[in-house]
Each structure stands twice: as structure tokens, then as C-alpha cells.
PDB file of C-alpha atoms in Angstrom:
ATOM      1  CA  UNK A   1     111.267  52.476 102.942  1.00 41.00           C
ATOM      2  CA  UNK A   2     112.535  54.795 100.154  1.00 43.00           C
ATOM      3  CA  UNK A   3     115.134  56.719 100.805  1.00 45.00           C
ATOM      4  CA  UNK A   4     113.103  59.786 100.420  1.00 43.00           C
ATOM      5  CA  UNK A   5     110.855  58.509 103.289  1.00 44.00           C
ATOM      6  CA  UNK A   6     113.423  57.456 105.669  1.00 42.00           C
ATOM      7  CA  UNK A   7     115.313  60.719 105.309  1.00 44.00           C
ATOM      8  CA  UNK A   8     112.454  62.445 105.609  1.00 44.00           C
ATOM      9  CA  UNK A   9     111.399  60.464 108.990  1.00 50.00           C
ATOM     10  CA  UNK A  10     114.566  61.347 110.729  1.00 48.00           C
ATOM     11  CA  UNK A  11     115.502  64.783 109.639  1.00 45.00           C
ATOM     12  CA  UNK A  12     111.711  66.491 110.760  1.00 48.00           C
ATOM     13  CA  UNK A  13     110.844  64.284 114.078  1.00 51.00           C
ATOM     14  CA  UNK A  14     113.371  66.616 115.958  1.00 45.00           C
ATOM     15  CA  UNK A  15     111.752  69.482 114.592  1.00 46.00           C
ATOM     16  CA  UNK A  16     107.839  68.320 114.536  1.00 48.00           C
ATOM     17  CA  UNK A  17     107.882  67.183 117.852  1.00 48.00           C
ATOM     18  CA  UNK A  18     106.077  69.903 119.589  1.00 55.00           C
ATOM     19  CA  UNK A  19     104.161  71.065 116.667  1.00 71.00           C
ATOM     20  CA  UNK A  20     100.655  68.964 116.924  1.00 78.00           C
ATOM     21  CA  UNK A  21      97.336  69.426 116.223  1.00 84.00           C
ATOM     22  CA  UNK A  22      94.281  67.559 116.013  1.00 84.00           C
ATOM     23  CA  UNK A  23      95.306  66.821 113.076  1.00 89.00           C
ATOM     24  CA  UNK A  24      97.946  64.962 113.676  1.00 92.00           C
ATOM     25  CA  UNK A  25      96.720  61.739 114.426  1.00 94.00           C
ATOM     26  CA  UNK A  26      95.041  60.995 110.837  1.00 95.00           C
ATOM     27  CA  UNK A  27      98.960  61.572 109.941  1.00 94.00           C
ATOM     28  CA  UNK A  28     100.336  58.949 112.015  1.00 95.00           C
ATOM     29  CA  UNK A  29      97.801  56.392 110.938  1.00 96.00           C
ATOM     30  CA  UNK A  30      99.425  57.519 106.997  1.00 95.00           C
ATOM     31  CA  UNK A  31     102.551  56.767 108.029  1.00 95.00           C
ATOM     32  CA  UNK A  32     101.434  53.493 109.909  1.00 96.00           C
ATOM     33  CA  UNK A  33     100.080  52.676 106.238  1.00 96.00           C
ATOM     34  CA  UNK A  34     102.786  52.963 104.422  1.00 95.00           C
ATOM     35  CA  UNK A  35     104.483  50.611 107.144  1.00 95.00           C
ATOM     36  CA  UNK A  36     102.200  48.230 106.834  1.00 96.00           C
ATOM     37  CA  UNK A  37     102.061  47.901 102.839  1.00 95.00           C
ATOM     38  CA  UNK A  38     105.911  48.056 102.946  1.00 94.00           C
ATOM     39  CA  UNK A  39     105.903  44.928 105.461  1.00 94.00           C
ATOM     40  CA  UNK A  40     103.083  42.955 104.678  1.00 95.00           C
ATOM     41  CA  UNK A  41     103.990  39.268 105.788  1.00 95.00           C
ATOM     42  CA  UNK A  42     105.538  40.689 109.396  1.00 95.00           C
ATOM     43  CA  UNK A  43     102.580  42.708 109.779  1.00 96.00           C
ATOM     44  CA  UNK A  44     100.125  39.887 109.020  1.00 96.00           C
ATOM     45  CA  UNK A  45     101.975  38.063 111.683  1.00 96.00           C
ATOM     46  CA  UNK A  46     101.818  39.974 114.260  1.00 96.00           C
ATOM     47  CA  UNK A  47      98.420  40.978 113.369  1.00 96.00           C
ATOM     48  CA  UNK A  48      97.163  37.680 113.716  1.00 97.00           C
ATOM     49  CA  UNK A  49      99.421  36.108 116.261  1.00 96.00           C
ATOM     50  CA  UNK A  50      96.947  39.513 118.368  1.00 96.00           C
ATOM     51  CA  UNK A  51      94.083  37.846 117.177  1.00 96.00           C
ATOM     52  CA  UNK A  52      94.185  34.556 117.980  1.00 95.00           C
ATOM     53  CA  UNK A  53      95.499  35.474 121.349  1.00 93.00           C
ATOM     54  CA  UNK A  54      91.958  37.514 121.485  1.00 92.00           C
ATOM     55  CA  UNK A  55      89.670  34.799 120.097  1.00 93.00           C
ATOM     56  CA  UNK A  56      91.564  32.782 122.878  1.00 91.00           C
ATOM     57  CA  UNK A  57      90.550  34.313 125.735  1.00 88.00           C
ATOM     58  CA  UNK A  58      87.233  35.109 124.285  1.00 87.00           C
ATOM     59  CA  UNK A  59      86.697  30.999 123.976  1.00 89.00           C
ATOM     60  CA  UNK A  60      87.798  30.526 127.492  1.00 85.00           C
ATOM     61  CA  UNK A  61      85.997  33.435 129.090  1.00 79.00           C
ATOM     62  CA  UNK A  62      82.813  31.774 127.795  1.00 80.00           C
ATOM     63  CA  UNK A  63      83.641  28.639 128.982  1.00 82.00           C
ATOM     64  CA  UNK A  64      84.750  29.830 132.810  1.00 80.00           C
ATOM     65  CA  UNK A  65      82.662  33.657 132.705  1.00 73.00           C
ATOM     66  CA  UNK A  66      83.826  33.710 136.115  1.00 69.00           C
ATOM     67  CA  UNK A  67      87.319  33.312 134.766  1.00 72.00           C
ATOM     68  CA  UNK A  68      86.746  36.653 132.144  1.00 73.00           C
ATOM     69  CA  UNK A  69      89.100  39.457 134.766  1.00 73.00           C
ATOM     70  CA  UNK A  70      91.483  36.322 134.623  1.00 78.00           C
ATOM     71  CA  UNK A  71      92.217  36.083 130.691  1.00 80.00           C
ATOM     72  CA  UNK A  72      91.764  39.877 130.496  1.00 80.00           C
ATOM     73  CA  UNK A  73      94.743  40.378 132.356  1.00 82.00           C
ATOM     74  CA  UNK A  74      96.124  37.564 130.774  1.00 86.00           C
ATOM     75  CA  UNK A  75      95.891  39.400 127.028  1.00 88.00           C
ATOM     76  CA  UNK A  76      97.699  42.688 128.552  1.00 84.00           C
ATOM     77  CA  UNK A  77     100.453  40.682 130.030  1.00 88.00           C
ATOM     78  CA  UNK A  78     100.490  39.163 126.050  1.00 92.00           C
ATOM     79  CA  UNK A  79      99.704  41.224 123.676  1.00 93.00           C
ATOM     80  CA  UNK A  80     103.045  44.375 124.941  1.00 93.00           C
ATOM     81  CA  UNK A  81     105.348  42.214 124.065  1.00 95.00           C
ATOM     82  CA  UNK A  82     103.526  41.732 120.542  1.00 95.00           C
ATOM     83  CA  UNK A  83     103.049  45.741 120.157  1.00 94.00           C
ATOM     84  CA  UNK A  84     107.207  46.032 121.256  1.00 94.00           C
ATOM     85  CA  UNK A  85     108.050  43.549 117.895  1.00 94.00           C
ATOM     86  CA  UNK A  86     105.380  45.585 116.109  1.00 95.00           C
ATOM     87  CA  UNK A  87     106.917  49.301 117.033  1.00 95.00           C
ATOM     88  CA  UNK A  88     110.722  47.654 116.147  1.00 93.00           C
ATOM     89  CA  UNK A  89     109.575  47.441 112.461  1.00 94.00           C
ATOM     90  CA  UNK A  90     109.123  50.896 112.388  1.00 95.00           C
ATOM     91  CA  UNK A  91     111.891  51.639 113.653  1.00 93.00           C
ATOM     92  CA  UNK A  92     114.214  49.682 111.913  1.00 92.00           C
ATOM     93  CA  UNK A  93     113.062  51.080 108.624  1.00 92.00           C
ATOM     94  CA  UNK A  94     113.445  54.572 109.938  1.00 90.00           C
ATOM     95  CA  UNK A  95     117.121  53.358 110.090  1.00 87.00           C
ATOM     96  CA  UNK A  96     116.624  52.248 106.940  1.00 86.00           C
ATOM     97  CA  UNK A  97     116.661  48.791 107.258  1.00 87.00           C
ATOM     98  CA  UNK A  98     114.556  45.828 106.389  1.00 89.00           C
ATOM     99  CA  UNK A  99     112.727  44.761 109.649  1.00 90.00           C
ATOM    100  CA  UNK A 100     112.508  41.063 109.720  1.00 91.00           C
ATOM    101  CA  UNK A 101     110.863  38.822 112.163  1.00 89.00           C
ATOM    102  CA  UNK A 102     113.877  37.526 113.909  1.00 89.00           C
ATOM    103  CA  UNK A 103     115.627  41.302 114.810  1.00 89.00           C
ATOM    104  CA  UNK A 104     111.952  42.532 115.929  1.00 90.00           C
ATOM    105  CA  UNK A 105     111.726  39.179 118.629  1.00 88.00           C
ATOM    106  CA  UNK A 106     115.679  39.738 119.257  1.00 90.00           C
ATOM    107  CA  UNK A 107     115.043  43.500 120.250  1.00 89.00           C
ATOM    108  CA  UNK A 108     111.588  42.723 121.867  1.00 91.00           C
ATOM    109  CA  UNK A 109     113.908  39.958 124.347  1.00 91.00           C
ATOM    110  CA  UNK A 110     116.874  42.434 125.044  1.00 91.00           C
ATOM    111  CA  UNK A 111     113.878  44.589 126.577  1.00 93.00           C
ATOM    112  CA  UNK A 112     111.704  41.203 128.100  1.00 93.00           C
ATOM    113  CA  UNK A 113     111.668  42.694 131.619  1.00 93.00           C
ATOM    114  CA  UNK A 114     111.009  46.437 131.920  1.00 93.00           C
ATOM    115  CA  UNK A 115     107.931  45.135 129.025  1.00 94.00           C
ATOM    116  CA  UNK A 116     106.905  42.228 131.235  1.00 94.00           C
ATOM    117  CA  UNK A 117     107.185  45.240 134.753  1.00 93.00           C
ATOM    118  CA  UNK A 118     105.078  47.051 132.080  1.00 94.00           C
ATOM    119  CA  UNK A 119     102.391  44.501 131.492  1.00 92.00           C
ATOM    120  CA  UNK A 120     102.400  43.319 135.796  1.00 91.00           C
ATOM    121  CA  UNK A 121     101.776  47.136 135.897  1.00 90.00           C
ATOM    122  CA  UNK A 122      98.440  46.865 133.434  1.00 88.00           C
ATOM    123  CA  UNK A 123      97.375  43.942 134.889  1.00 87.00           C
ATOM    124  CA  UNK A 124      97.266  45.462 138.340  1.00 87.00           C
ATOM    125  CA  UNK A 125      95.441  48.343 137.311  1.00 87.00           C
ATOM    126  CA  UNK A 126      92.645  45.837 135.576  1.00 85.00           C
ATOM    127  CA  UNK A 127      92.486  43.720 138.602  1.00 83.00           C
ATOM    128  CA  UNK A 128      91.968  47.144 140.812  1.00 83.00           C
ATOM    129  CA  UNK A 129      89.161  47.655 138.658  1.00 82.00           C
ATOM    130  CA  UNK A 130      87.653  44.518 138.257  1.00 78.00           C
ATOM    131  CA  UNK A 131      87.886  44.567 142.194  1.00 77.00           C
ATOM    132  CA  UNK A 132      86.464  48.050 142.735  1.00 77.00           C
ATOM    133  CA  UNK A 133      84.017  47.543 139.797  1.00 76.00           C
ATOM    134  CA  UNK A 134      82.950  44.660 141.513  1.00 74.00           C
ATOM    135  CA  UNK A 135      82.545  46.393 144.684  1.00 73.00           C
ATOM    136  CA  UNK A 136      80.449  48.751 143.119  1.00 71.00           C
ATOM    137  CA  UNK A 137      78.202  46.554 141.331  1.00 66.00           C
ATOM    138  CA  UNK A 138      77.508  45.089 145.021  1.00 69.00           C
ATOM    139  CA  UNK A 139      76.836  48.099 146.654  1.00 67.00           C
ATOM    140  CA  UNK A 140      74.181  49.241 143.995  1.00 65.00           C
ATOM    141  CA  UNK A 141      72.590  46.145 142.751  1.00 61.00           C
ATOM    142  CA  UNK A 142      72.967  44.132 145.650  1.00 60.00           C
ATOM    143  CA  UNK A 143      75.375  41.452 144.299  1.00 56.00           C
ATOM    144  CA  UNK A 144      78.785  40.262 144.347  1.00 49.00           C
ATOM    145  CA  UNK A 145      80.717  40.906 141.040  1.00 53.00           C
ATOM    146  CA  UNK A 146      79.929  41.493 137.503  1.00 51.00           C
ATOM    147  CA  UNK A 147      79.648  38.239 135.898  1.00 55.00           C
ATOM    148  CA  UNK A 148      77.573  37.429 132.866  1.00 54.00           C
ATOM    149  CA  UNK A 149      74.621  36.664 135.174  1.00 55.00           C
ATOM    150  CA  UNK A 150      74.699  39.315 137.557  1.00 56.00           C
ATOM    151  CA  UNK A 151      74.161  41.233 134.191  1.00 55.00           C
ATOM    152  CA  UNK A 152      71.211  39.433 132.737  1.00 55.00           C
ATOM    153  CA  UNK A 153      69.339  39.515 135.700  1.00 57.00           C
ATOM    154  CA  UNK A 154      69.717  42.962 136.217  1.00 54.00           C
ATOM    155  CA  UNK A 155      68.809  43.782 132.725  1.00 53.00           C
ATOM    156  CA  UNK A 156      66.176  41.535 132.103  1.00 55.00           C
ATOM    157  CA  UNK A 157      64.264  43.167 135.687  1.00 56.00           C
ATOM    158  CA  UNK A 158      63.720  46.366 134.078  1.00 55.00           C
ATOM    159  CA  UNK A 159      63.928  48.890 136.645  1.00 54.00           C
ATOM    160  CA  UNK A 160      67.895  49.409 136.295  1.00 56.00           C
ATOM    161  CA  UNK A 161      68.494  48.719 132.324  1.00 56.00           C
ATOM    162  CA  UNK A 162      69.471  52.223 132.091  1.00 64.00           C
ATOM    163  CA  UNK A 163      71.589  52.403 135.132  1.00 68.00           C
ATOM    164  CA  UNK A 164      73.585  49.633 134.077  1.00 62.00           C
ATOM    165  CA  UNK A 165      74.362  50.332 130.925  1.00 65.00           C
ATOM    166  CA  UNK A 166      75.739  53.641 132.251  1.00 72.00           C
ATOM    167  CA  UNK A 167      77.284  52.199 134.799  1.00 70.00           C
ATOM    168  CA  UNK A 168      78.803  49.388 132.342  1.00 70.00           C
ATOM    169  CA  UNK A 169      80.069  52.416 129.981  1.00 75.00           C
ATOM    170  CA  UNK A 170      80.842  54.662 133.218  1.00 78.00           C
ATOM    171  CA  UNK A 171      83.555  51.645 134.212  1.00 77.00           C
ATOM    172  CA  UNK A 172      84.438  50.819 130.945  1.00 78.00           C
ATOM    173  CA  UNK A 173      85.941  54.430 130.105  1.00 83.00           C
ATOM    174  CA  UNK A 174      87.353  54.241 132.940  1.00 82.00           C
ATOM    175  CA  UNK A 175      89.704  50.961 132.281  1.00 83.00           C
ATOM    176  CA  UNK A 176      90.457  52.419 128.641  1.00 84.00           C
ATOM    177  CA  UNK A 177      91.515  55.684 129.326  1.00 85.00           C
ATOM    178  CA  UNK A 178      94.064  54.337 132.434  1.00 87.00           C
ATOM    179  CA  UNK A 179      95.478  52.193 130.075  1.00 88.00           C
ATOM    180  CA  UNK A 180      95.371  54.560 127.290  1.00 90.00           C
ATOM    181  CA  UNK A 181      97.259  57.359 129.711  1.00 87.00           C
ATOM    182  CA  UNK A 182      99.744  53.990 130.821  1.00 87.00           C
ATOM    183  CA  UNK A 183     100.584  52.980 127.349  1.00 89.00           C
ATOM    184  CA  UNK A 184     100.136  55.162 124.401  1.00 92.00           C
ATOM    185  CA  UNK A 185     103.407  56.439 125.284  1.00 93.00           C
ATOM    186  CA  UNK A 186     105.468  54.436 127.739  1.00 94.00           C
ATOM    187  CA  UNK A 187     105.314  51.824 125.938  1.00 94.00           C
ATOM    188  CA  UNK A 188     107.121  52.685 122.715  1.00 94.00           C
ATOM    189  CA  UNK A 189     109.258  54.106 124.990  1.00 93.00           C
ATOM    190  CA  UNK A 190     110.490  51.293 126.541  1.00 94.00           C
ATOM    191  CA  UNK A 191     110.712  49.837 123.483  1.00 92.00           C
ATOM    192  CA  UNK A 192     113.103  52.503 121.843  1.00 92.00           C
ATOM    193  CA  UNK A 193     115.412  52.684 124.846  1.00 90.00           C
ATOM    194  CA  UNK A 194     114.545  50.000 126.964  1.00 89.00           C
ATOM    195  CA  UNK A 195     113.863  52.943 129.595  1.00 88.00           C
ATOM    196  CA  UNK A 196     113.181  51.993 133.283  1.00 90.00           C
ATOM    197  CA  UNK A 197     108.642  51.532 133.694  1.00 92.00           C
ATOM    198  CA  UNK A 198     108.359  54.365 135.798  1.00 92.00           C
ATOM    199  CA  UNK A 199     110.283  56.576 134.024  1.00 93.00           C
ATOM    200  CA  UNK A 200     108.524  55.489 130.941  1.00 93.00           C
ATOM    201  CA  UNK A 201     105.750  56.270 132.219  1.00 92.00           C
ATOM    202  CA  UNK A 202     106.472  59.566 134.027  1.00 93.00           C
ATOM    203  CA  UNK A 203     107.449  60.930 130.809  1.00 92.00           C
ATOM    204  CA  UNK A 204     104.135  59.712 128.767  1.00 92.00           C
ATOM    205  CA  UNK A 205     102.077  60.879 131.235  1.00 91.00           C
ATOM    206  CA  UNK A 206     103.441  64.444 130.964  1.00 92.00           C
ATOM    207  CA  UNK A 207     103.695  64.047 127.066  1.00 91.00           C
ATOM    208  CA  UNK A 208      99.439  63.428 127.217  1.00 90.00           C
ATOM    209  CA  UNK A 209      98.809  66.668 129.560  1.00 90.00           C
ATOM    210  CA  UNK A 210     101.313  68.895 127.273  1.00 90.00           C
ATOM    211  CA  UNK A 211      99.443  67.519 124.017  1.00 91.00           C
ATOM    212  CA  UNK A 212      95.837  66.610 125.283  1.00 90.00           C
ATOM    213  CA  UNK A 213      93.629  67.928 122.868  1.00 92.00           C
ATOM    214  CA  UNK A 214      96.066  65.673 120.476  1.00 93.00           C
ATOM    215  CA  UNK A 215      95.880  62.894 122.167  1.00 93.00           C
ATOM    216  CA  UNK A 216      92.356  62.791 122.585  1.00 92.00           C
ATOM    217  CA  UNK A 217      91.871  63.147 118.624  1.00 94.00           C
ATOM    218  CA  UNK A 218      93.999  59.812 118.939  1.00 95.00           C
ATOM    219  CA  UNK A 219      92.081  58.181 121.715  1.00 93.00           C
ATOM    220  CA  UNK A 220      89.249  58.089 120.345  1.00 92.00           C
ATOM    221  CA  UNK A 221      90.299  57.557 116.452  1.00 94.00           C
ATOM    222  CA  UNK A 222      91.684  54.233 118.249  1.00 93.00           C
ATOM    223  CA  UNK A 223      88.752  53.831 119.878  1.00 91.00           C
ATOM    224  CA  UNK A 224      86.309  53.678 116.780  1.00 93.00           C
ATOM    225  CA  UNK A 225      89.491  51.366 114.659  1.00 95.00           C
ATOM    226  CA  UNK A 226      89.360  49.127 117.765  1.00 92.00           C
ATOM    227  CA  UNK A 227      85.773  49.189 117.718  1.00 91.00           C
ATOM    228  CA  UNK A 228      85.480  48.671 114.493  1.00 94.00           C
ATOM    229  CA  UNK A 229      87.361  45.332 114.435  1.00 93.00           C
ATOM    230  CA  UNK A 230      85.617  43.861 117.005  1.00 90.00           C
ATOM    231  CA  UNK A 231      82.045  44.831 115.434  1.00 92.00           C
ATOM    232  CA  UNK A 232      83.590  42.686 112.394  1.00 93.00           C
ATOM    233  CA  UNK A 233      84.323  39.797 115.042  1.00 90.00           C
ATOM    234  CA  UNK A 234      87.787  40.502 115.070  1.00 92.00           C
ATOM    235  CA  UNK A 235      87.566  39.818 110.922  1.00 95.00           C
ATOM    236  CA  UNK A 236      89.620  43.505 110.784  1.00 95.00           C
ATOM    237  CA  UNK A 237      91.870  42.978 113.814  1.00 95.00           C
ATOM    238  CA  UNK A 238      94.719  41.576 111.878  1.00 96.00           C
ATOM    239  CA  UNK A 239      95.130  43.881 109.270  1.00 96.00           C
ATOM    240  CA  UNK A 240      94.003  46.192 112.363  1.00 96.00           C
ATOM    241  CA  UNK A 241      96.518  45.660 115.489  1.00 96.00           C
ATOM    242  CA  UNK A 242      99.992  46.351 113.344  1.00 96.00           C
ATOM    243  CA  UNK A 243      97.738  49.593 111.702  1.00 97.00           C
ATOM    244  CA  UNK A 244      97.830  50.850 115.153  1.00 96.00           C
ATOM    245  CA  UNK A 245     100.510  49.853 117.046  1.00 96.00           C
ATOM    246  CA  UNK A 246     102.750  51.287 113.687  1.00 96.00           C
ATOM    247  CA  UNK A 247     100.505  54.747 114.105  1.00 96.00           C
ATOM    248  CA  UNK A 248     101.388  54.694 117.953  1.00 95.00           C
ATOM    249  CA  UNK A 249     104.867  54.470 117.115  1.00 95.00           C
ATOM    250  CA  UNK A 250     104.517  57.652 114.893  1.00 95.00           C
ATOM    251  CA  UNK A 251     102.835  59.397 118.153  1.00 94.00           C
ATOM    252  CA  UNK A 252     105.881  58.234 119.729  1.00 94.00           C
ATOM    253  CA  UNK A 253     108.326  59.817 117.913  1.00 93.00           C
ATOM    254  CA  UNK A 254     106.480  63.281 116.959  1.00 92.00           C
ATOM    255  CA  UNK A 255     105.439  64.012 120.584  1.00 92.00           C
ATOM    256  CA  UNK A 256     108.338  62.773 122.871  1.00 88.00           C
ATOM    257  CA  UNK A 257     111.234  64.833 122.096  1.00 59.00           C
ATOM    258  CA  UNK A 258     114.932  63.185 120.961  1.00 47.00           C
TER     259      UNK A 258
END
């Protein structure tokens, strides 16, 4: 980072913390791209690590589809630690220092207890979502569980194909909204200040409520960018993950007052 850019971050975040518009998420992505190009090796390592995690979970779920939810929970338990390491990259650059993997993982290790509790909270949300979705699926379609075989059976039956699609999309949207509400601000807050999980989530929810339009645009951007990575069979994920992690840090720095 140049001294000019670092000074810009440090002197203007506080003034801009409450001045957000629908265009703010695009600015966060622009800052994130600057961070990514300034630390390409660390970014590639973090992005590749997350991609490998996703690939392993997908392969395991394909072999044992009845445990798909467990593998999703595993991804949610590990990925916050990788994201926290990514936040450290930007945090270090803001301090006009050179980010290193050792420093990133050292900061993550110092906050491991809070990050682990946050990961557990996300895992519990997913577990509850899976159980409620399974019960709803059973009440409507007459079979317990939403395994691949159950979905295919209902889909090929013809009568409930459109209803099934609406059901799956609605359930996925509910999960995505919940996880976004929990982690959009809370996780970078934990990584920055080692804040306890309860306070981090409370501040995060309040921030989302006060900046609802901006965060709605940000969430839609996240869906679009992540969707492009998934559509590429995860080929773009090593680039997308650090980019979105850095942008998430910038969203936190602008939205949360110091």
C-alpha cells in the first residue's frame, strides 16, 4: 500500500462511517482489489485453502450424501478462521506494515476462542435449518429428509416440481440471510477487537438495521460474485474468496464507528 492510500484509509474511515449509499459496496470491492493486488501470494494461499476446503466437502458429500449437512457444518466451522486471516491482511496494510502469513495466523490464533464460538453459532444455525427444512419437507412431501434421492423422486414425479423449486430456493434464502446477518459485521469485529460473540452479533445486527439499503446491495453483490465462482466449478474461488473477505473488512471499517 502506498503511504497516500494508507493515510486515506486511516483518516477518512471515521468520517465516512455513517455516510453510506447504495454505491458503497462497489467502493469496498475496489479497495479489496487494491489489497489483493498488493498481497497476491497471501491472497492466493488463503483463496486456495478455502477452495480446497470446499472441494473436499463437496467430494465427501457426493460420496456420503446423507452426511451433506455435516460437511456443510464443517466448512462453516473452518472458513471463519481463514476469513479472519484474510482480514488481518487488510488490517496490517492499514497500519502501513507488510502483511505476512505468520502475522495473519498469529492474530487469528489470539482470537481463536471467539472465532470458534462464532463458528459454533453458525453451525448451530445450519443444524437448526437442516432439521426444520427436513421436517417441512416431510410434512409436505411425505418423506423425512431432503436427500438427493428424495429431491429427485419428488422432482421426477412432475406434480410438485415447481413447488419443490420454490421450497428449496426459499429455504436457501432464509439460511443465506441468517448467516449474512450474523457474520457480515460480527466476524470482522471479532478479528479486529477480539470482541465477544454476543456483543459482536448485537453490533452487527444493529449496523445492518441502520444501513439496510447499503447492506441489501452488498448482499446481492455477494450472491452474484459467489454465484459466478460456483458456476465456474470453483475455478474462480481462489480469487473470489480473498476479494470478498477484504471487501467485507472495508464494509466493517466504514459502517462500524470507532
